[in-house]
Short mmCIF file of C-alpha atoms in Angstrom, two decimals:
data_model
loop_
_atom_site.label_atom_id
_atom_site.label_comp_id
_atom_site.label_asym_id
_atom_site.label_seq_id
_atom_site.Cartn_x
_atom_site.Cartn_y
_atom_site.Cartn_z
CA UNK A 1 19.07 -16.02 9.42
CA UNK A 2 19.31 -15.75 5.91
CA UNK A 3 18.57 -11.92 4.69
CA UNK A 4 18.32 -10.05 1.78
CA UNK A 5 20.56 -7.18 1.66
CA UNK A 6 21.17 -4.20 -0.68
CA UNK A 7 24.70 -4.59 -1.86
CA UNK A 8 25.27 -1.24 -2.92
CA UNK A 9 22.44 1.30 -4.36
CA UNK A 10 21.81 0.12 -7.97
CA UNK A 11 19.66 -2.47 -10.19
CA UNK A 12 17.99 -5.31 -9.49
CA UNK A 13 20.62 -7.52 -8.92
CA UNK A 14 22.48 -5.32 -6.13
CA UNK A 15 20.12 -7.48 -4.05
CA UNK A 16 22.27 -10.24 -2.52
CA UNK A 17 21.28 -13.36 0.07
CA UNK A 18 23.63 -12.86 2.85
CA UNK A 19 23.75 -14.44 6.89
CA UNK A 20 22.67 -12.22 9.96
CA UNK A 21 22.53 -12.08 13.79
CA UNK A 22 18.47 -12.23 14.75
CA UNK A 23 17.39 -9.06 15.16
CA UNK A 24 17.83 -7.50 18.32
CA UNK A 25 14.41 -6.78 20.28
CA UNK A 26 13.40 -3.20 21.46
CA UNK A 27 10.95 -2.41 24.25
CA UNK A 28 7.50 -3.16 22.82
CA UNK A 29 8.62 -5.05 20.15
CA UNK A 30 8.04 -8.93 19.05
CA UNK A 31 9.80 -11.41 16.92
CA UNK A 32 8.47 -12.89 14.10
CA UNK A 33 9.51 -16.56 12.47
CA UNK A 34 8.95 -15.05 9.27
CA UNK A 35 6.53 -17.15 6.41
CA UNK A 36 6.21 -14.29 3.60
CA UNK A 37 7.02 -10.74 3.14
CA UNK A 38 5.89 -8.09 0.48
CA UNK A 39 7.10 -5.96 -1.77
CA UNK A 40 6.33 -2.64 -2.11
CA UNK A 41 7.60 0.85 -4.41
CA UNK A 42 9.51 1.95 -1.43
CA UNK A 43 11.77 -0.81 -1.47
CA UNK A 44 12.76 -0.24 -5.25
CA UNK A 45 13.13 3.39 -4.31
CA UNK A 46 15.43 2.53 -1.09
CA UNK A 47 17.21 -0.03 -3.20
CA UNK A 48 17.96 2.72 -5.68
CA UNK A 49 19.02 4.91 -2.71
CA UNK A 50 16.45 6.78 -3.33
CA UNK A 51 14.58 6.62 0.24
CA UNK A 52 16.73 7.33 2.96
CA UNK A 53 16.28 4.69 5.75
CA UNK A 54 14.55 6.27 9.04
CA UNK A 55 16.88 6.60 12.30
CA UNK A 56 16.44 3.45 14.31
CA UNK A 57 15.44 1.04 11.18
CA UNK A 58 16.89 -2.02 10.02
CA UNK A 59 18.49 -1.69 6.92
CA UNK A 60 17.10 -4.71 5.11
CA UNK A 61 14.41 -3.66 2.69
CA UNK A 62 10.66 -5.25 3.75
CA UNK A 63 7.74 -3.25 5.09
CA UNK A 64 5.36 -5.47 5.73
CA UNK A 65 5.52 -9.61 6.98
CA UNK A 66 3.25 -12.47 8.29
CA UNK A 67 4.75 -15.47 10.57
CA UNK A 68 4.69 -16.65 14.01
CA UNK A 69 5.15 -14.75 17.10
CA UNK A 70 8.26 -16.73 18.98
CA UNK A 71 9.63 -13.80 21.01
CA UNK A 72 9.13 -10.41 22.84
CA UNK A 73 7.12 -8.99 25.89
CA UNK A 74 3.13 -9.96 25.65
CA UNK A 75 1.91 -8.57 28.41
CA UNK A 76 -1.48 -6.59 27.72
CA UNK A 77 -0.76 -7.36 23.52
CA UNK A 78 -3.38 -9.64 23.79
CA UNK A 79 -1.20 -11.73 21.72
CA UNK A 80 0.67 -14.97 22.69
CA UNK A 81 3.36 -17.18 21.83
CA UNK A 82 2.75 -18.73 18.66
CA UNK A 83 0.58 -16.73 17.25
CA UNK A 84 0.10 -15.83 13.47
CA UNK A 85 0.27 -12.22 12.89
CA UNK A 86 1.16 -10.25 9.45
CA UNK A 87 2.63 -6.54 10.52
CA UNK A 88 3.82 -3.84 9.27
CA UNK A 89 7.60 -2.60 10.05
CA UNK A 90 10.01 -0.04 8.94
CA UNK A 91 12.17 -2.42 7.19
CA UNK A 92 13.75 -5.44 8.10
CA UNK A 93 10.76 -7.58 6.27
CA UNK A 94 13.29 -9.51 3.37
CA UNK A 95 14.45 -12.19 6.54
CA UNK A 96 13.84 -15.22 8.10
CA UNK A 97 13.20 -13.29 11.43
CA UNK A 98 11.66 -9.74 11.90
CA UNK A 99 11.18 -7.57 15.08
CA UNK A 100 7.89 -5.52 15.11
CA UNK A 101 6.09 -3.54 17.05
CA UNK A 102 3.46 -5.22 18.85
CA UNK A 103 0.74 -2.60 18.30
CA UNK A 104 1.53 -2.83 14.17
CA UNK A 105 0.91 -6.87 14.52
CA UNK A 106 -2.35 -7.83 13.71
CA UNK A 107 -3.77 -11.26 13.59
CA UNK A 108 -3.85 -13.38 10.36
CA UNK A 109 -7.31 -13.01 9.06
CA UNK A 110 -9.49 -16.48 9.42
CA UNK A 111 -9.28 -18.78 6.36
CA UNK A 112 -5.93 -16.17 5.19
CA UNK A 113 -2.51 -17.98 4.50
CA UNK A 114 0.45 -16.21 5.67
CA UNK A 115 0.93 -15.70 2.50
CA UNK A 116 -2.04 -13.82 2.21
CA UNK A 117 -1.65 -11.98 5.26
CA UNK A 118 1.75 -10.63 4.24
CA UNK A 119 0.51 -8.94 1.19
CA UNK A 120 -2.08 -6.95 3.77
CA UNK A 121 -0.24 -4.50 5.66
CA UNK A 122 1.73 -1.98 3.68
CA UNK A 123 -1.30 -1.02 1.67
CA UNK A 124 -3.93 -1.25 3.78
CA UNK A 125 -2.53 0.82 6.30
CA UNK A 126 -1.62 3.14 3.85
CA UNK A 127 -5.27 3.21 2.15
CA UNK A 128 -7.29 3.88 5.50
CA UNK A 129 -5.01 6.49 6.65
CA UNK A 130 -5.06 8.29 3.57
CA UNK A 131 -8.15 8.03 2.04
CA UNK A 132 -10.27 7.19 5.06
CA UNK A 133 -9.10 9.32 7.63
CA UNK A 134 -6.70 11.98 5.83
CA UNK A 135 -9.55 12.36 2.69
CA UNK A 136 -12.11 11.62 4.83
CA UNK A 137 -14.10 9.83 2.44
CA UNK A 138 -17.25 10.14 3.52
CA UNK A 139 -20.87 7.79 2.78
CA UNK A 140 -22.22 9.30 -0.84
CA UNK A 141 -18.91 10.09 -2.11
CA UNK A 142 -16.92 8.96 -4.90
CA UNK A 143 -13.24 8.02 -5.28
CA UNK A 144 -10.58 7.82 -8.10
CA UNK A 145 -7.97 5.50 -8.13
CA UNK A 146 -4.88 6.38 -9.75
CA UNK A 147 -2.63 3.26 -10.68
CA UNK A 148 -5.27 0.97 -9.95
CA UNK A 149 -3.82 -2.22 -10.57
CA UNK A 150 -0.97 -1.74 -8.12
CA UNK A 151 -0.87 -2.91 -5.01
CA UNK A 152 -1.98 0.50 -3.17
CA UNK A 153 -4.45 0.26 -6.14
CA UNK A 154 -6.40 -3.04 -5.56
CA UNK A 155 -6.76 -2.43 -1.93
CA UNK A 156 -8.47 0.68 -2.54
CA UNK A 157 -10.57 -0.05 -5.32
CA UNK A 158 -11.76 -3.15 -3.17
CA UNK A 159 -11.79 -1.71 0.88
CA UNK A 160 -13.66 1.86 -1.18
CA UNK A 161 -16.19 -0.24 -2.89
CA UNK A 162 -17.21 -2.98 0.33
CA UNK A 163 -18.00 0.20 2.15
CA UNK A 164 -20.54 1.20 -0.50
CA UNK A 165 -18.86 4.06 -2.70
CA UNK A 166 -18.50 4.43 -6.17
CA UNK A 167 -15.20 4.20 -7.20
CA UNK A 168 -13.22 4.76 -10.47
CA UNK A 169 -9.22 3.74 -11.54
CA UNK A 170 -6.76 4.39 -14.02
CA UNK A 171 -4.74 1.91 -15.43
CA UNK A 172 -1.89 1.56 -18.26
CA UNK A 173 -3.99 -1.37 -20.59
CA UNK A 174 -7.24 -2.27 -21.75
CA UNK A 175 -6.61 -5.40 -19.21
CA UNK A 176 -5.67 -4.03 -16.39
CA UNK A 177 -8.50 -1.95 -16.70
CA UNK A 178 -10.67 -4.75 -16.70
CA UNK A 179 -8.71 -6.30 -13.93
CA UNK A 180 -9.75 -3.22 -11.93
CA UNK A 181 -13.36 -3.55 -12.74
CA UNK A 182 -13.48 -7.21 -11.84
CA UNK A 183 -12.33 -5.82 -8.41
CA UNK A 184 -14.51 -3.18 -7.94
CA UNK A 185 -14.53 -0.25 -10.00
CA UNK A 186 -17.18 1.19 -11.75
CA UNK A 187 -14.63 2.11 -14.78
CA UNK A 188 -11.14 1.30 -15.53
CA UNK A 189 -9.85 4.21 -17.27
CA UNK A 190 -6.45 3.54 -19.89
CA UNK A 191 -4.66 7.03 -19.33
CA UNK A 192 -3.15 5.90 -22.40
CA UNK A 193 -5.42 6.30 -24.42
CA UNK A 194 -7.99 8.41 -22.04
CA UNK A 195 -8.25 11.40 -20.96
CA UNK A 196 -9.11 10.77 -17.47
CA UNK A 197 -10.54 13.89 -16.02
CA UNK A 198 -12.94 14.06 -19.00
CA UNK A 199 -14.15 10.37 -18.35
CA UNK A 200 -14.56 11.15 -15.03
CA UNK A 201 -16.71 13.88 -15.49
CA UNK A 202 -18.72 12.25 -17.74
CA UNK A 203 -19.07 9.71 -15.31
CA UNK A 204 -20.56 11.48 -12.64
CA UNK A 205 -22.70 14.16 -14.79
CA UNK A 206 -19.78 17.02 -14.35
CA UNK A 207 -19.87 17.07 -10.55
CA UNK A 208 -16.37 15.59 -10.24
CA UNK A 209 -15.25 13.08 -7.70
CA UNK A 210 -15.08 13.62 -4.09
CA UNK A 211 -11.52 11.83 -3.19
CA UNK A 212 -8.67 10.79 -5.33
CA UNK A 213 -5.90 8.81 -4.19
CA UNK A 214 -2.53 10.09 -6.34
CA UNK A 215 0.69 8.36 -6.49
CA UNK A 216 1.52 10.03 -9.51
CA UNK A 217 1.69 13.75 -8.75
CA UNK A 218 3.46 15.62 -11.37
CA UNK A 219 1.49 16.71 -14.28
CA UNK A 220 -1.38 14.73 -13.29
CA UNK A 221 -2.41 17.47 -10.25
CA UNK A 222 -3.74 20.05 -12.50
CA UNK A 223 -5.90 17.50 -13.81
CA UNK A 224 -6.97 15.94 -10.95
CA UNK A 225 -8.44 19.54 -9.49
CA UNK A 226 -10.02 19.84 -12.85
CA UNK A 227 -12.18 16.53 -12.26
CA UNK A 228 -12.38 17.25 -8.31
CA UNK A 229 -15.93 18.07 -7.25
CA UNK A 230 -16.46 20.89 -5.02
CA UNK A 231 -14.84 20.49 -1.76
CA UNK A 232 -12.50 17.45 -3.11
CA UNK A 233 -9.79 15.98 -1.67
CA UNK A 234 -6.53 15.10 -3.17
CA UNK A 235 -4.59 12.33 -1.01
CA UNK A 236 -0.88 11.85 -2.37
CA UNK A 237 1.16 9.14 -1.35
CA UNK A 238 3.95 8.99 -4.26
CA UNK A 239 5.04 11.59 -6.78
CA UNK A 240 6.20 8.72 -9.49
CA UNK A 241 5.49 11.38 -12.44
CA UNK A 242 7.43 14.08 -10.78
CA UNK A 243 7.41 16.35 -7.09
CA UNK A 244 6.40 19.80 -9.40
CA UNK A 245 3.37 20.83 -10.66
CA UNK A 246 1.59 23.85 -11.64
CA UNK A 247 -1.56 24.78 -9.40
CA UNK A 248 -4.70 26.82 -10.27
CA UNK A 249 -4.62 27.87 -6.61
CA UNK A 250 -8.07 30.06 -7.86
CA UNK A 251 -10.17 26.96 -8.17
CA UNK A 252 -8.31 25.55 -5.01
CA UNK A 253 -9.82 28.93 -3.40
CA UNK A 254 -13.14 29.03 -5.02
CA UNK A 255 -13.99 25.20 -4.98
CA UNK A 256 -12.95 24.66 -1.31
CA UNK A 257 -10.49 22.10 -2.69
CA UNK A 258 -7.67 20.18 -0.35
CA UNK A 259 -4.09 18.70 -1.41
CA UNK A 260 -2.96 16.82 1.26
CA UNK A 261 0.17 14.36 1.28
CA UNK A 262 1.94 11.83 3.59
CA UNK A 263 4.30 8.89 4.23
CA UNK A 264 3.71 6.25 6.49
CA UNK A 265 7.46 4.65 6.98
CA UNK A 266 8.70 7.93 9.00
CA UNK A 267 5.66 8.00 11.32
CA UNK A 268 5.80 7.14 15.05
CA UNK A 269 4.52 3.52 16.50
CA UNK A 270 1.90 5.28 18.34
CA UNK A 271 0.22 6.83 15.13
CA UNK A 272 0.39 3.09 13.12
CA UNK A 273 -0.65 1.55 16.39
CA UNK A 274 -3.73 4.07 15.98
CA UNK A 275 -4.24 2.65 12.26
CA UNK A 276 -3.80 -1.10 13.15
CA UNK A 277 -6.74 -0.77 16.13
CA UNK A 278 -9.20 0.83 13.02
CA UNK A 279 -8.22 -1.90 10.39
CA UNK A 280 -9.30 -4.48 13.32
CA UNK A 281 -12.20 -2.87 13.97
CA UNK A 282 -13.66 -1.60 10.50
CA UNK A 283 -11.91 -4.05 7.67
CA UNK A 284 -10.77 -7.45 9.41
CA UNK A 285 -14.20 -8.41 9.48
CA UNK A 286 -14.60 -8.02 5.69
CA UNK A 287 -11.73 -9.81 5.25
CA UNK A 288 -12.73 -12.90 7.43
CA UNK A 289 -15.94 -12.58 5.73
CA UNK A 290 -14.59 -12.83 2.01
CA UNK A 291 -15.79 -9.22 0.86
CA UNK A 292 -11.99 -8.46 0.42
CA UNK A 293 -9.86 -11.04 -1.11
CA UNK A 294 -5.82 -10.99 -1.64
CA UNK A 295 -4.81 -10.42 -4.84
CA UNK A 296 -1.33 -11.87 -5.17
CA UNK A 297 0.46 -11.68 -8.52
CA UNK A 298 3.18 -13.86 -8.33
CA UNK A 299 5.29 -15.42 -5.58
CA UNK A 300 8.97 -15.75 -5.45
CA UNK A 301 11.19 -17.53 -2.87
CA UNK A 302 13.45 -15.40 -0.43
CA UNK A 303 16.37 -15.68 -2.62
CA UNK A 304 15.06 -14.25 -6.01
CA UNK A 305 14.45 -10.84 -4.59
CA UNK A 306 16.29 -9.86 -7.36
CA UNK A 307 13.66 -11.11 -9.74
CA UNK A 308 10.59 -10.09 -7.70
CA UNK A 309 12.29 -6.38 -8.12
CA UNK A 310 12.94 -6.65 -11.74
CA UNK A 311 9.24 -7.62 -12.11
CA UNK A 312 7.72 -4.75 -10.17
CA UNK A 313 10.22 -2.47 -12.31
CA UNK A 314 8.36 -3.73 -15.17
CA UNK A 315 4.70 -2.32 -13.96
CA UNK A 316 3.28 -5.75 -15.85
CA UNK A 317 1.55 -6.84 -12.74
CA UNK A 318 -1.93 -6.43 -11.11
CA UNK A 319 -2.01 -6.81 -7.60
CA UNK A 320 1.16 -7.95 -5.22
CA UNK A 321 4.42 -9.49 -5.28
CA UNK A 322 5.42 -11.75 -2.40
CA UNK A 323 8.24 -13.51 -1.05
CA UNK A 324 7.66 -17.12 0.35
CA UNK A 325 10.56 -17.30 3.50
CA UNK A 326 9.05 -20.61 4.56
#
């Protein structure tokens, strides 16, 4: 099969087209003939040598795919040979075939193409786990999404809005802010020209937001604490702005604030399968009804993975960057 390998840590052009044998399936896995794969920031970090591959995972990049089940033990899974699925994987998505735990597979939603479905798993698993599970966004509460124009961001905006929440989002240009508003954010906040903490406090009449989904960290953290409501929660999923921050612990204590964080890739299969079950129950009906829509910025053929990575690193996109395999 054709694959994209990381020939050595480095810039985008270290991604090389290569040939490899098909994956050997482990117990509980299915083999997917990949139609499309999504790009995610962890792919870039892995390429740079900054995101170690979990033990036992493929060294190939790619954390989400969609395609056809062509092999594997399917008894008790609810799937059959030939079914079109999308799947969250630990790696190996940049390839013509990919092994995936059956519990991390979900059906391609009705009316969605495989390319569109491949844009779902990493973002929806991450948002559901961190916003609705760890941070426990409840009815009537508000959400601030940092990086609202990213794949994670557009997912969080749409999903929270569809479930009835007020959503605010930050982005790096006025155009990106408007895109966030079109997707459902009540207000896009240009972090280059506005103080997001002050804008949020103004929009919430001084109360602050209940939950913040943060992929920046660094010096954002003290400003986020300042615009959290009492009993508010920050859910950290990356630290693109730095891994260290100075925090006013007095505010954390007095106002009963929670700062939590997680990474999805190393979590066990059972944990991810539980998220998949929640997504199928609560989110898949919204996808199939059209309340949630794919936001795909640009698609590249598999062999142009390097160009796709270069686009991601430019941060000029809104939504997902995809690889078309078939």
